[in-house]
CSV table of C-alpha atoms and ligand atoms in Angstrom, one decimal:
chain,number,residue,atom,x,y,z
A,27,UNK,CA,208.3,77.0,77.4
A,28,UNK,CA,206.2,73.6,77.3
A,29,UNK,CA,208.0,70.6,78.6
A,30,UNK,CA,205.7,68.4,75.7
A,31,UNK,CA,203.7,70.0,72.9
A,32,UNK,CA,201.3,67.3,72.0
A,33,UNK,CA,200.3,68.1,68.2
A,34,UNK,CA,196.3,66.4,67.6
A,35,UNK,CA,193.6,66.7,69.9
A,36,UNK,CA,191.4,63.7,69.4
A,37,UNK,CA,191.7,60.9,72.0
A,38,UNK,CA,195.0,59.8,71.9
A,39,UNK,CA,196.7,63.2,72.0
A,40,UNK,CA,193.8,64.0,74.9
A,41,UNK,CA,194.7,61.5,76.4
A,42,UNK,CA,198.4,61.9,76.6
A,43,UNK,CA,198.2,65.7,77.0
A,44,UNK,CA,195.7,64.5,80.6
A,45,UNK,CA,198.8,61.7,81.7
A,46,UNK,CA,201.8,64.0,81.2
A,47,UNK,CA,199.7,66.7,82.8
A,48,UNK,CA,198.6,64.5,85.8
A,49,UNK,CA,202.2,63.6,85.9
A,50,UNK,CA,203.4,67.2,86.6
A,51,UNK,CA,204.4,68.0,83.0
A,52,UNK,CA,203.7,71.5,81.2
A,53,UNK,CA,202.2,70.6,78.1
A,54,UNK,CA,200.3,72.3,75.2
A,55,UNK,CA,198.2,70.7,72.6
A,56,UNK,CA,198.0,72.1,69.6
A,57,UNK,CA,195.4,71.0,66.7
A,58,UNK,CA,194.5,71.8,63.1
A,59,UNK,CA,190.3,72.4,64.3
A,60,UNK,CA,188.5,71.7,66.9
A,61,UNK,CA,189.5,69.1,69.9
A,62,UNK,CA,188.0,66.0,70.1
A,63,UNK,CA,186.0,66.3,66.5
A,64,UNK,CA,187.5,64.1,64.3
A,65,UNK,CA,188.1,60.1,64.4
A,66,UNK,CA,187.8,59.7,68.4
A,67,UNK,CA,184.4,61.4,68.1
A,68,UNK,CA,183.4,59.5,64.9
A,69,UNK,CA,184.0,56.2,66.7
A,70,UNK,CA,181.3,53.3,67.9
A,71,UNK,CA,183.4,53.4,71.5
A,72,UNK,CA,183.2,49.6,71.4
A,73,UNK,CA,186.3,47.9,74.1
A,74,UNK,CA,186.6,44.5,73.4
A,75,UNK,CA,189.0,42.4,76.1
A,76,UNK,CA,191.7,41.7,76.9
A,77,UNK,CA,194.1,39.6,79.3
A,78,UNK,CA,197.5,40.9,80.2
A,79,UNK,CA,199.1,37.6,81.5
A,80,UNK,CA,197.4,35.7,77.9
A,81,UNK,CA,198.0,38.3,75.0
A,82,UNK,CA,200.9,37.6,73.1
A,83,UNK,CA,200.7,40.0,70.5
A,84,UNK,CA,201.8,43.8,70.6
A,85,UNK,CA,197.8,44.0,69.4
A,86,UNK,CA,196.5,42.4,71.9
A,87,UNK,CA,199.3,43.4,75.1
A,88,UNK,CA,198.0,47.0,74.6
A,89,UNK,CA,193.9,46.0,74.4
A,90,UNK,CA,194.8,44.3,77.5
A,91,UNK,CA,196.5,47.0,79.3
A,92,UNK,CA,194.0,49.8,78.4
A,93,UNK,CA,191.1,47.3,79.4
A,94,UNK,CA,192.7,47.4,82.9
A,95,UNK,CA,193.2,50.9,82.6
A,96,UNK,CA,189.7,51.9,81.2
A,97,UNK,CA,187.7,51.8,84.9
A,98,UNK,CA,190.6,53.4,86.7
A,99,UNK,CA,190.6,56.3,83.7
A,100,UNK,CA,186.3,56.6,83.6
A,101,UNK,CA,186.4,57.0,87.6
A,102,UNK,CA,189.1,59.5,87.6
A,103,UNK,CA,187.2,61.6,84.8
A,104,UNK,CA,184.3,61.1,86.4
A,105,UNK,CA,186.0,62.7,89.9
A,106,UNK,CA,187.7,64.8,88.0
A,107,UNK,CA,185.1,66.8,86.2
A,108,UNK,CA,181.9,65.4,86.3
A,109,UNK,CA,181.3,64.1,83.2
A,110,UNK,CA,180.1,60.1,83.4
A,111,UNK,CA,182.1,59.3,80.1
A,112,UNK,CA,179.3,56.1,79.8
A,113,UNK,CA,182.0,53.6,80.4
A,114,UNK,CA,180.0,50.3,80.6
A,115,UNK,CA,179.8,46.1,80.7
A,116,UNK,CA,177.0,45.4,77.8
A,117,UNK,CA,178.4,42.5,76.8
A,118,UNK,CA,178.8,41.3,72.9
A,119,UNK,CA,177.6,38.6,71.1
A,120,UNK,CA,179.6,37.9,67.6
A,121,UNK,CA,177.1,36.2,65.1
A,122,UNK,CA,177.3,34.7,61.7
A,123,UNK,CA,174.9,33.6,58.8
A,124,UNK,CA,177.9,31.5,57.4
A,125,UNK,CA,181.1,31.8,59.1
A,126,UNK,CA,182.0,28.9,61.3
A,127,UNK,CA,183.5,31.0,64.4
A,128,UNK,CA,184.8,28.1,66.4
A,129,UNK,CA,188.2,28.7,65.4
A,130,UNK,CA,187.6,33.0,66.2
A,131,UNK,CA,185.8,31.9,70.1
A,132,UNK,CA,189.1,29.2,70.7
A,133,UNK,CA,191.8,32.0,70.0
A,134,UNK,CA,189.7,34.6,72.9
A,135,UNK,CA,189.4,31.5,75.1
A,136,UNK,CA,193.3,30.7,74.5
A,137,UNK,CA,194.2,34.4,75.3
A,138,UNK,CA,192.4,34.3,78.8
A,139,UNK,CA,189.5,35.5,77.7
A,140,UNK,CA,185.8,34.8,79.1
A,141,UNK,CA,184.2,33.8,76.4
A,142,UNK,CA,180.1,31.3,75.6
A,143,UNK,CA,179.5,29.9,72.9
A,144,UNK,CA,175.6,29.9,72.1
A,145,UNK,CA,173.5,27.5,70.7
A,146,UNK,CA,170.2,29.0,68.9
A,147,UNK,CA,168.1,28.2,72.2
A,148,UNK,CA,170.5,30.2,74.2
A,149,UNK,CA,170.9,32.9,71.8
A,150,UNK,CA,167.1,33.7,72.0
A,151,UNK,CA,166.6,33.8,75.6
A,152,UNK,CA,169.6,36.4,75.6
A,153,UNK,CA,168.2,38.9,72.7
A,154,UNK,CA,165.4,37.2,71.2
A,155,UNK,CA,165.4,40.2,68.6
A,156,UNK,CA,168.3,39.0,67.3
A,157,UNK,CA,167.1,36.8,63.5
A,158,UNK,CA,167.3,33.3,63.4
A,159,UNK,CA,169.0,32.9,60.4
A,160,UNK,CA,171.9,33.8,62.3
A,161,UNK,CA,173.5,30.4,62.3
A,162,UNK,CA,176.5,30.5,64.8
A,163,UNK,CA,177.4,33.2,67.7
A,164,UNK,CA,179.4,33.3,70.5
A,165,UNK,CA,179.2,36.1,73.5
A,166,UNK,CA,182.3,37.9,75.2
A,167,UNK,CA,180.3,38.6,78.3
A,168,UNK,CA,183.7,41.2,79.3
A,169,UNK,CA,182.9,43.5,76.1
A,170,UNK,CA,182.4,46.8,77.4
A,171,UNK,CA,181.5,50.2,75.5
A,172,UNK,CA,182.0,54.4,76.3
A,173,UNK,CA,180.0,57.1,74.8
A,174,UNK,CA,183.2,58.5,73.0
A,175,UNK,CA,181.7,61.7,72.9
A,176,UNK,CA,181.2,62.6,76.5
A,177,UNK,CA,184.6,60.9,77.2
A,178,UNK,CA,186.1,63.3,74.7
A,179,UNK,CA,184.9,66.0,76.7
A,180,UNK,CA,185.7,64.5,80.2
A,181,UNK,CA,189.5,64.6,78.6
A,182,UNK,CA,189.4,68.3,77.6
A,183,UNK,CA,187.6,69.4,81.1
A,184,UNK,CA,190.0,67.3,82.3
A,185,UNK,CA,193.3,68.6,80.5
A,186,UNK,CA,192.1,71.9,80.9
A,187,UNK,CA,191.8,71.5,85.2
A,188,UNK,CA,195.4,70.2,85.3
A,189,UNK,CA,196.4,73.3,83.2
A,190,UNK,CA,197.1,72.0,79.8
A,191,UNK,CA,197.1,74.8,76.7
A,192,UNK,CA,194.4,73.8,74.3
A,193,UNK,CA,194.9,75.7,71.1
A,194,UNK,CA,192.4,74.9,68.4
A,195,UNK,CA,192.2,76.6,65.0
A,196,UNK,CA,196.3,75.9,65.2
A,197,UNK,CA,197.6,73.1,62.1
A,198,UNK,CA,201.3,72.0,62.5
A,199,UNK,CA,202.7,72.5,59.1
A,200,UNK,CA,206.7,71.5,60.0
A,201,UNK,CA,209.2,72.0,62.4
A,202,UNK,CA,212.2,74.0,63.2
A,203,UNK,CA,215.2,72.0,64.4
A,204,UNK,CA,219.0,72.2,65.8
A,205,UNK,CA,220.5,69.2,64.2
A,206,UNK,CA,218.6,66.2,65.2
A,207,UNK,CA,217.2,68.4,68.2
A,208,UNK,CA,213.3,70.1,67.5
A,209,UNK,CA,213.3,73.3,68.9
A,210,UNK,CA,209.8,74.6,67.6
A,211,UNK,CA,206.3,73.3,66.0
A,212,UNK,CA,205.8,75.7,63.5
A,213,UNK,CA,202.2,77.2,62.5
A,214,UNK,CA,201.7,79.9,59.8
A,215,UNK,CA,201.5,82.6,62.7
A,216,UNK,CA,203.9,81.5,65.2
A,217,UNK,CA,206.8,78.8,66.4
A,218,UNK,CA,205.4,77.1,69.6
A,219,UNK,CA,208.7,75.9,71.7
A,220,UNK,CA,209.0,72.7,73.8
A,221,UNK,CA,211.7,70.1,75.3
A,222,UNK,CA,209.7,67.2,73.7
A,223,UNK,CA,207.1,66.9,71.1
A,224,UNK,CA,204.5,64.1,70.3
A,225,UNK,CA,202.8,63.8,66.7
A,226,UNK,CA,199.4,62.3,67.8
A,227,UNK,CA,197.4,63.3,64.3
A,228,UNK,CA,195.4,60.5,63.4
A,229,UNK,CA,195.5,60.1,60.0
A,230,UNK,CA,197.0,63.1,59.2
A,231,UNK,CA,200.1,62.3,61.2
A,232,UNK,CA,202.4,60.9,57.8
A,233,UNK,CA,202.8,64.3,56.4
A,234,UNK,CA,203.9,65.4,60.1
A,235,UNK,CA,206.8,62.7,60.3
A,236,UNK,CA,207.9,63.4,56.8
A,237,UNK,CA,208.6,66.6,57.3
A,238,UNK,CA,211.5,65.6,59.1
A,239,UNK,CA,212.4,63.0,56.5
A,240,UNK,CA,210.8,60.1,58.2
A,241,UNK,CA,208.1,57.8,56.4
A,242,UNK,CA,205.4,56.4,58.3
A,243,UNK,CA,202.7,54.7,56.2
A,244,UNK,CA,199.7,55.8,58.1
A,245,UNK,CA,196.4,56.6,55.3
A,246,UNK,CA,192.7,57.7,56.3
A,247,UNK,CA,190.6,54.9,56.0
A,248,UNK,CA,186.7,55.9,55.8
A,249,UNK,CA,184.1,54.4,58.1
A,250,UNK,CA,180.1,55.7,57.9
A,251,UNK,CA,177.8,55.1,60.6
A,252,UNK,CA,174.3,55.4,60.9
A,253,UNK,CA,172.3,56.2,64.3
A,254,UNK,CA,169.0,54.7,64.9
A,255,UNK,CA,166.6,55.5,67.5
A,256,UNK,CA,164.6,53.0,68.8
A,257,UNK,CA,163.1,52.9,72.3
A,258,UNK,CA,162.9,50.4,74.4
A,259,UNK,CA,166.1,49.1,72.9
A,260,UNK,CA,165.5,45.9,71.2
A,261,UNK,CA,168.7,44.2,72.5
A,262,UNK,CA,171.2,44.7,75.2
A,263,UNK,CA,174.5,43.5,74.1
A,264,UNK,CA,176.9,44.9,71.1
A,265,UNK,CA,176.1,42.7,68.4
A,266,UNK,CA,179.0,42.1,65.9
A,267,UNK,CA,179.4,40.5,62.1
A,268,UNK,CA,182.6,40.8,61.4
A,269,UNK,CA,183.4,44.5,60.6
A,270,UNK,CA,179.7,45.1,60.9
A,271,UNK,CA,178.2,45.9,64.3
A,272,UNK,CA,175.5,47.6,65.8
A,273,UNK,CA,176.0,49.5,69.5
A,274,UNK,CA,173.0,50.2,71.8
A,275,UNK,CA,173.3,53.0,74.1
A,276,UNK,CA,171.3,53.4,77.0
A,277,UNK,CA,169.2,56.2,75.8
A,278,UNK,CA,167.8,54.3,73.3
A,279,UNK,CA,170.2,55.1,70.3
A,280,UNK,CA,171.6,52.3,68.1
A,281,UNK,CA,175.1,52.7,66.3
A,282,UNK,CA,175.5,51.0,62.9
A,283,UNK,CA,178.7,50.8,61.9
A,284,UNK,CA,180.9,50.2,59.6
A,285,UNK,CA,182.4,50.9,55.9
A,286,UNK,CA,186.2,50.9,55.4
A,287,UNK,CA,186.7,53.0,52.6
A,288,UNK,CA,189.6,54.4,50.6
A,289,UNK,CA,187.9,57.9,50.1
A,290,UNK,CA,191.2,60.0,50.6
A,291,UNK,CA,190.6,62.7,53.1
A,292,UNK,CA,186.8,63.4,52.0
A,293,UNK,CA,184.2,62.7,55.2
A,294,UNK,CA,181.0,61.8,54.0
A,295,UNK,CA,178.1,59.7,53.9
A,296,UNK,CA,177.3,58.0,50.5
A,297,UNK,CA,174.4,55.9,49.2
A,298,UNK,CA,176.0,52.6,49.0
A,299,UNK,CA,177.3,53.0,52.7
A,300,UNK,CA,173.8,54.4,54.2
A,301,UNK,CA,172.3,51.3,52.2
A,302,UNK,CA,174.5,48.8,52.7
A,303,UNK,CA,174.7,49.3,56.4
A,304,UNK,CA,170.7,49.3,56.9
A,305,UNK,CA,170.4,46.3,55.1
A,306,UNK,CA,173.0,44.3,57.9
A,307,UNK,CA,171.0,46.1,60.6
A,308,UNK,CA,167.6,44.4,59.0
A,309,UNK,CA,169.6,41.6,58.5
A,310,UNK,CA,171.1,40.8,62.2
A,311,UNK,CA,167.9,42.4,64.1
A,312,UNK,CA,164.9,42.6,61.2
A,313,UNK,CA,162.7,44.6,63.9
A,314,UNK,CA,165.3,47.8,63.2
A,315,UNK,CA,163.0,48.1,59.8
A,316,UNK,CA,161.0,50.4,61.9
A,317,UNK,CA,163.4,52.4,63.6
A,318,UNK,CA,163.6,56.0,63.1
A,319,UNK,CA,167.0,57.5,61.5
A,320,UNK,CA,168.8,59.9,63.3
A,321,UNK,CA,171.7,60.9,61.5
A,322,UNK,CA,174.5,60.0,59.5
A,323,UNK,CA,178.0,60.8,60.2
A,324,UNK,CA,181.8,59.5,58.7
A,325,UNK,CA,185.4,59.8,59.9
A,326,UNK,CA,188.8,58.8,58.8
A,327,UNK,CA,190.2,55.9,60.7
A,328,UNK,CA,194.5,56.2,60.8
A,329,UNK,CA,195.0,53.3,59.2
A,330,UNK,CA,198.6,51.8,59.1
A,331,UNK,CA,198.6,48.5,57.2
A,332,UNK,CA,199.9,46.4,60.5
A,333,UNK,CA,198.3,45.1,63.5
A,334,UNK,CA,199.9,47.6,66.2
A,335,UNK,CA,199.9,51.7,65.9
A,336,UNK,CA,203.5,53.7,65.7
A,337,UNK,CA,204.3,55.0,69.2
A,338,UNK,CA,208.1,55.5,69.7
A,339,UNK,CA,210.6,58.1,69.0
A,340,UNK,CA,211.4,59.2,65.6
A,341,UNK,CA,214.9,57.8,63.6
A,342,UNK,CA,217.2,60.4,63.8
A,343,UNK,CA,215.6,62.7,66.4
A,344,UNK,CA,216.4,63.1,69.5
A,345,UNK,CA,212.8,64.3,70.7
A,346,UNK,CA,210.1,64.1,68.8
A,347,UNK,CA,208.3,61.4,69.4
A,348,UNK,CA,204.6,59.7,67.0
A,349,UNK,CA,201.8,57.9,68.7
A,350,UNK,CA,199.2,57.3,65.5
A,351,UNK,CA,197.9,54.6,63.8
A,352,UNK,CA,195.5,53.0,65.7
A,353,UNK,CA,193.3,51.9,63.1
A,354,UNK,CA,190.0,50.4,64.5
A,355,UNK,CA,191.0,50.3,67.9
A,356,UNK,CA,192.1,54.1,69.2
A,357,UNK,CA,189.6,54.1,71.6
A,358,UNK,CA,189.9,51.0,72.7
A,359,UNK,CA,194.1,51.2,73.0
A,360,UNK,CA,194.1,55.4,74.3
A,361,UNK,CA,194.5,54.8,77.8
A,362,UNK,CA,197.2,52.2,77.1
A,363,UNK,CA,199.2,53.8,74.2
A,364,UNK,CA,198.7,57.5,77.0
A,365,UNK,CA,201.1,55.6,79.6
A,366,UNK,CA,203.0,54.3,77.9
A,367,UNK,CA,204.0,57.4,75.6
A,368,UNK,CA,204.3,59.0,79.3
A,369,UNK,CA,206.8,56.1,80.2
A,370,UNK,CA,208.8,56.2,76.9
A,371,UNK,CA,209.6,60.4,77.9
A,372,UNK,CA,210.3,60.4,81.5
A,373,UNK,CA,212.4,57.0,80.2
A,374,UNK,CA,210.7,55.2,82.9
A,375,UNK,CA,210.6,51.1,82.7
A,376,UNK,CA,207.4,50.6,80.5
A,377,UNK,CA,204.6,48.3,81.3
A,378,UNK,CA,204.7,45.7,78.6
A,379,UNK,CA,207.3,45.2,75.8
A,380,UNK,CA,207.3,48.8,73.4
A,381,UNK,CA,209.8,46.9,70.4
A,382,UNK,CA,205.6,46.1,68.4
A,383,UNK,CA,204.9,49.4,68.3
A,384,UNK,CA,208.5,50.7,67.0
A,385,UNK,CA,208.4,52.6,63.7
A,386,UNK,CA,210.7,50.0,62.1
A,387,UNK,CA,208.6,47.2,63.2
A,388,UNK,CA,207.4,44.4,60.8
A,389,UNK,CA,204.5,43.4,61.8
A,390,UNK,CA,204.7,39.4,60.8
A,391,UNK,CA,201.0,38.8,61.0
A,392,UNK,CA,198.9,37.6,57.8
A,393,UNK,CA,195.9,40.2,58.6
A,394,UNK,CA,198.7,42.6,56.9
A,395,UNK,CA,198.3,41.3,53.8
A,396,UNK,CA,194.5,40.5,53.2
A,397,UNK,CA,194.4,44.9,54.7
A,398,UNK,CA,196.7,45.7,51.7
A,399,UNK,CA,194.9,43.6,49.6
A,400,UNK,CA,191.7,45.8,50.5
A,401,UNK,CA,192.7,48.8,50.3
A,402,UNK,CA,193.6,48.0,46.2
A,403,UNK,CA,189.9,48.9,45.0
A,404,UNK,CA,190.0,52.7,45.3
A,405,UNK,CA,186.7,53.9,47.0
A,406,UNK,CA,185.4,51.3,46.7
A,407,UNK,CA,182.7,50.1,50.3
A,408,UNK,CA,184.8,46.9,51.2
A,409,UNK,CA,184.2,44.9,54.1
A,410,UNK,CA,187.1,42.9,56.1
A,411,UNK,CA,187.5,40.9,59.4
A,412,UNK,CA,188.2,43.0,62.4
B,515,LIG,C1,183.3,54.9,62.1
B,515,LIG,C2,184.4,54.6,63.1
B,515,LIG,C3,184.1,53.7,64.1
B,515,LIG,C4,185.1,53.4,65.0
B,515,LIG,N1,184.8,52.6,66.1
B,515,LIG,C5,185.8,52.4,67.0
B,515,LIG,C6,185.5,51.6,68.2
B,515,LIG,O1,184.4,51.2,68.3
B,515,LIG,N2,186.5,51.4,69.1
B,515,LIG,C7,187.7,52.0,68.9
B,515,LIG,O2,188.6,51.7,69.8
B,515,LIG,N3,188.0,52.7,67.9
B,515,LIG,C8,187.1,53.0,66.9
B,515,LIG,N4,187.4,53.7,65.8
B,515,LIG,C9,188.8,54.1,65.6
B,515,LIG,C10,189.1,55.3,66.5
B,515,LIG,O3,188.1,56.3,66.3
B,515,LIG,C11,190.5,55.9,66.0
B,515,LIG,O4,191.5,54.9,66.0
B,515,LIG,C12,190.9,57.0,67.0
B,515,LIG,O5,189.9,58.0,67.1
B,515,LIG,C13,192.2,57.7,66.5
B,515,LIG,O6,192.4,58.7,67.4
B,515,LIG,P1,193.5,59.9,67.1
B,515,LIG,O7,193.5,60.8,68.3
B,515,LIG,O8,194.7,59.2,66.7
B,515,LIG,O9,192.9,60.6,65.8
B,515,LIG,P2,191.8,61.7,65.6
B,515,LIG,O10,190.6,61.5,66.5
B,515,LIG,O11,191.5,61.8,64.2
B,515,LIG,O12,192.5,63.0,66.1
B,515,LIG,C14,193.6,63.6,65.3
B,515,LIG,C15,193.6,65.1,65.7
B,515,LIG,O13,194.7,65.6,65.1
B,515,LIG,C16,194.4,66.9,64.6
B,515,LIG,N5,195.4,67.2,63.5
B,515,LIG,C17,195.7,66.5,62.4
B,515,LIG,N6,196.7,67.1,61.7
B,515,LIG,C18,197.1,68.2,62.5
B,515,LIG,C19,198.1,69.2,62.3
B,515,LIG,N7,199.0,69.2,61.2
B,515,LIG,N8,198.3,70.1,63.3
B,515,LIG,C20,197.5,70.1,64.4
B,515,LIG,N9,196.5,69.2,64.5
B,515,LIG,C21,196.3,68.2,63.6
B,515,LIG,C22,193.0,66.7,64.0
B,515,LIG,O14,192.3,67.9,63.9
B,515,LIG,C23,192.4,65.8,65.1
B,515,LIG,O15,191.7,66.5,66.1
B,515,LIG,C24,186.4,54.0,64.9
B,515,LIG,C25,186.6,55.0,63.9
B,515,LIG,C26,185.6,55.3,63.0
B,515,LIG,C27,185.9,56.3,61.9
């Protein structure tokens, strides 16, 4: 028997499955597809930072602790299996056409963060490609960025060393329990047994909760991206409107990302997405008119209408356990939300308070209210701050 089934494979439940696992726990992850394919591959792997003795917020306590934990993690995965996950310092550099972002620079600065403000002149010694319509910017020179792809895999070569079960092609569909006591996960073919269980399904994780009575309000939000390639890159740093960004990777690719859509559980790419992203890219950077299109992709965010994700146990059960809802920020937050979920089983102190992330939690900040308010136009391409 398991000590920990871990139900999800994308990075979150990778991640976990790899800390329990490196912690001498017997764990098995089980998930619907494929590992690693969904969300957490979908994802612009941009880390913004964070600063453990500034952050105040349950937000921004776990961006800090996963930016302290994000070199340790790349090194070990890198020593581990091989794989060079692409964990890097580029830098980013926030600009706006309109927006003052005085107010946005002063809250990173009053959280401990390194942050410059740039005047135009600046600006266009740092990436000269950037257009200078662009009226006001500001650079977080400790921005970093992974190629979430490769650090997908690092996890599952990694996982799959230390001896963690992998089964793909497997979807949860309930549990069987002993009075507040889960005995089983339940598939259509079999009933996988396990001391502890840990619902770690992105978006899908509500219907996984509710099946034992519990509502968590956690809803796929879409978010399209289109890859450029465009050699020798153009600029250097992430370069960020808002939601909108473009990534450049070091191989001379270009993320543009992103939509946040209410689109239900459908993944795909759709005109006034493809569109409305090239036009920002022109927009920021008008040299990317001449850059070849790669490909399109989309995947569903979990989105959970408050600032922090859900990782705690579940009312009423003695072990089963959710860690899901990380919105924007699941790459960002995995390493983080991994030791933490490792702390909370083994009942070990935890690193910074867990009462944010708490099921019942309210989360008291405005942002709530202006996401719900988004989320009212039904499929609708909608664009919010980040
Ligand atoms: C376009 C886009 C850009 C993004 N950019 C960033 C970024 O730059 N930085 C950042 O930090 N975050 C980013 N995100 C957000 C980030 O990708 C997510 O927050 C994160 O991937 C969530 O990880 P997860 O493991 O919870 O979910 P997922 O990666 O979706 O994994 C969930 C897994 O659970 C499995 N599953 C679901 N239901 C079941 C079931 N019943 N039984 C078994 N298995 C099941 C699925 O098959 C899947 O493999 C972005 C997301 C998108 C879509």
């Amino acid at each position: 028997m398991s000590d920990v089934i871990v139900v999800g494979g994308g990075v979150i439940g990778l991640s976990i499955a790899w800390e329990l696992a490196s912690h001498g726990a017997i764990v098995k992850v089980l998930d619907q597809s494929t590992v690693g394919r969904e969300a957490s591959w979908a994802g612009a792997g941009m880390l913004p930072p964070g600063n453990l003795a500034g952050e105040r917020t349950g937000e921004g306590r776990l961006r800090a602790l996963s930016c302290v934990l994000w070199p340790e993690w790349s090194e070990g995965l890198l020593a581990a299996t091989g794989i060079d996950n692409g964990y890097r310092n580029c830098g980013a550099i926030e600009v706006s056409f309109d927006r003052n972002l005085d107010d946005e620079a002063s809250a990173w600065e009053a959280t401990g963060n390194k942050v410059e403000i740039l005047s135009a002149a600046r600006r266009r010694h740092l990436e000269p490609a950037i257009s200078s319509n662009v009226k006001h910017s500001y650079r977080l020179p400790e921005f970093c960025q992974v190629r979430n792809p490769r650090h997908l895999r690092s996890l599952e070569v990694a996982c799959l060393d230390m001896g963690v079960e992998l089964l793909e092609g497997e979807p949860v569909c309930g549990w069987k329990a002993t009075g507040q006591r889960v005995t089983h996960a339940r598939t259509v073919s079999t009933d996988y047994a396990a001391a502890k269980f840990v619902i770690a399904s992105g978006a899908w994780s509500r219907q996984l909760a509710n099946a034992v009575g519990t509502e968590i309000s956690i809803e796929p939000l879409r978010g399209q991206i289109v890859l450029l390639r465009c050699s020798p890159l153009p600029f250097r740093h992430v370069i960020q409107d808002g939601a909108r960004y473009l990534v450049p990777r070091e191989d001379g690719r270009i993320l543009i990302g992103s939509t946040e859509e209410r689109a239900g559980f459908v993944k795909q790419n759709t005109v006034e997405g493809v569109q409305s992203l090239l036009q920002f890219a022109k927009s920021v950077v008008p040299t990317l008119a001449d850059a070849e299109i790669e490909r399109t992709w989309s995947g569903l965010r979990p989105y959970s209408g408050r600032e922090e994700p859900f990782i705690g146990r579940l009312p009423n059960q003695e072990n089963l356990f959710v860690a899901a809802g990380h919105f924007r920020s699941g790459l960002q937050m995995s390493p983080g939300t991994a030791v933490l979920v490792r702390q909370m089983l083994h009942r070990q102190e935890s690193s910074i308070p867990m009462a944010p992330y708490d099921l019942l939690h309210d989360s008291s900040d405005g942002d709530e209210t202006e996401a719900h308010e988004l989320l009212s136009a039904p499929n609708q391409v909608v664009q919010s701050q980040n």
